Amino acid sequence: MTDWSPKEEMGLFGYLKFKFGFWVQVSSLPGWVYKANDGYYEGYIDKHGQRPYDVENIYTGDNLEYKIFYRTVGAPGHINEEYYARLNR
């Protein structure tokens, strides 16, 4: 059983897009996705010598795909994490 429900994360329009297989932005993801992504940001810096600008990570589970996108905002160095979900294809 998952601790996350897509219906509660999206409005009606977002949920319809989700049901048709499109990526839909959500405010949070299941706990296991955060655990799987733990350390990615620091590891990326160690490997590439810079922060992950406009980089995405995709995780699959529970018949869904989850995406964590590191979006560059404003001046270089400011990065926001955005969360997305869609039905697994």
Coordinates of C-alpha atoms in Angstrom, one line a residue:
M1 CA 0.0 0.0 0.0
T2 CA 1.3 3.4 -0.9
D3 CA 1.3 6.5 1.3
W4 CA 0.5 8.7 -1.7
S5 CA -2.6 9.3 -3.8
P6 CA -2.5 10.9 -7.2
K7 CA -6.2 12.0 -7.0
E8 CA -5.4 14.1 -3.9
E9 CA -2.3 15.7 -5.5
M10 CA -4.0 16.9 -8.6
G11 CA -7.1 18.9 -9.6
L12 CA -9.7 17.6 -12.0
F13 CA -7.9 18.8 -15.1
G14 CA -4.6 17.5 -13.9
Y15 CA -6.1 14.2 -13.0
L16 CA -7.6 13.9 -16.5
K17 CA -4.2 14.7 -18.1
F18 CA -2.6 12.1 -15.8
K19 CA -5.1 9.4 -16.8
F20 CA -4.2 10.1 -20.5
G21 CA -0.5 9.4 -19.7
F22 CA 0.8 13.0 -19.6
W23 CA 3.3 14.2 -16.9
V24 CA 1.4 16.2 -14.3
Q25 CA 3.1 18.4 -11.7
V26 CA 2.4 17.4 -8.1
S27 CA 3.4 18.8 -4.7
S28 CA 4.9 15.6 -3.3
L29 CA 5.8 12.0 -4.2
P30 CA 5.7 8.7 -2.3
G31 CA 8.3 8.4 0.4
W32 CA 10.3 5.6 -1.4
V33 CA 11.0 8.0 -4.3
Y34 CA 12.6 10.5 -1.9
K35 CA 14.7 7.7 -0.3
A36 CA 15.8 6.5 -3.8
N37 CA 16.7 10.0 -4.8
D38 CA 18.5 10.7 -1.5
G39 CA 22.1 11.7 -2.2
Y40 CA 21.6 12.2 -5.9
Y41 CA 22.1 16.0 -5.7
E42 CA 25.4 15.7 -3.8
G43 CA 26.5 12.8 -6.0
Y44 CA 25.8 14.9 -9.2
I45 CA 28.0 17.7 -7.9
D46 CA 30.8 15.3 -7.0
K47 CA 30.7 13.6 -10.4
H48 CA 30.1 16.7 -12.7
G49 CA 31.6 19.5 -10.6
Q50 CA 28.4 21.6 -10.8
R51 CA 24.8 21.6 -9.6
P52 CA 22.2 19.7 -11.7
Y53 CA 20.8 22.5 -13.9
D54 CA 17.6 21.4 -15.7
V55 CA 18.3 17.7 -15.0
E56 CA 15.6 15.1 -14.3
N57 CA 15.5 11.7 -12.5
I58 CA 12.7 9.2 -13.3
Y59 CA 11.7 6.4 -10.9
T60 CA 9.2 3.7 -11.7
G61 CA 6.9 1.8 -9.3
D62 CA 3.3 1.2 -8.3
N63 CA 2.4 1.3 -12.0
L64 CA 3.4 4.9 -12.1
E65 CA 6.5 6.9 -13.1
Y66 CA 7.7 9.7 -10.9
K67 CA 10.0 12.5 -12.0
I68 CA 12.1 14.9 -9.9
F69 CA 13.2 17.8 -12.1
Y70 CA 15.9 20.2 -10.9
R71 CA 14.9 23.5 -12.6
T72 CA 17.2 26.5 -12.8
V73 CA 15.4 29.6 -11.6
G74 CA 16.6 33.1 -12.0
A75 CA 20.3 33.6 -11.5
P76 CA 22.6 30.6 -11.9
G77 CA 22.9 28.7 -8.7
H78 CA 19.2 28.8 -7.7
I79 CA 17.6 25.5 -8.3
N80 CA 14.0 24.3 -7.5
E81 CA 13.0 20.7 -7.3
E82 CA 9.7 20.0 -9.2
Y83 CA 7.8 16.8 -8.8
Y84 CA 5.8 15.0 -11.6
A85 CA 3.9 11.8 -12.0
R86 CA 2.3 9.9 -14.9
L87 CA 0.9 6.4 -15.6
N88 CA 3.7 3.9 -16.4
R89 CA 3.7 3.2 -20.2

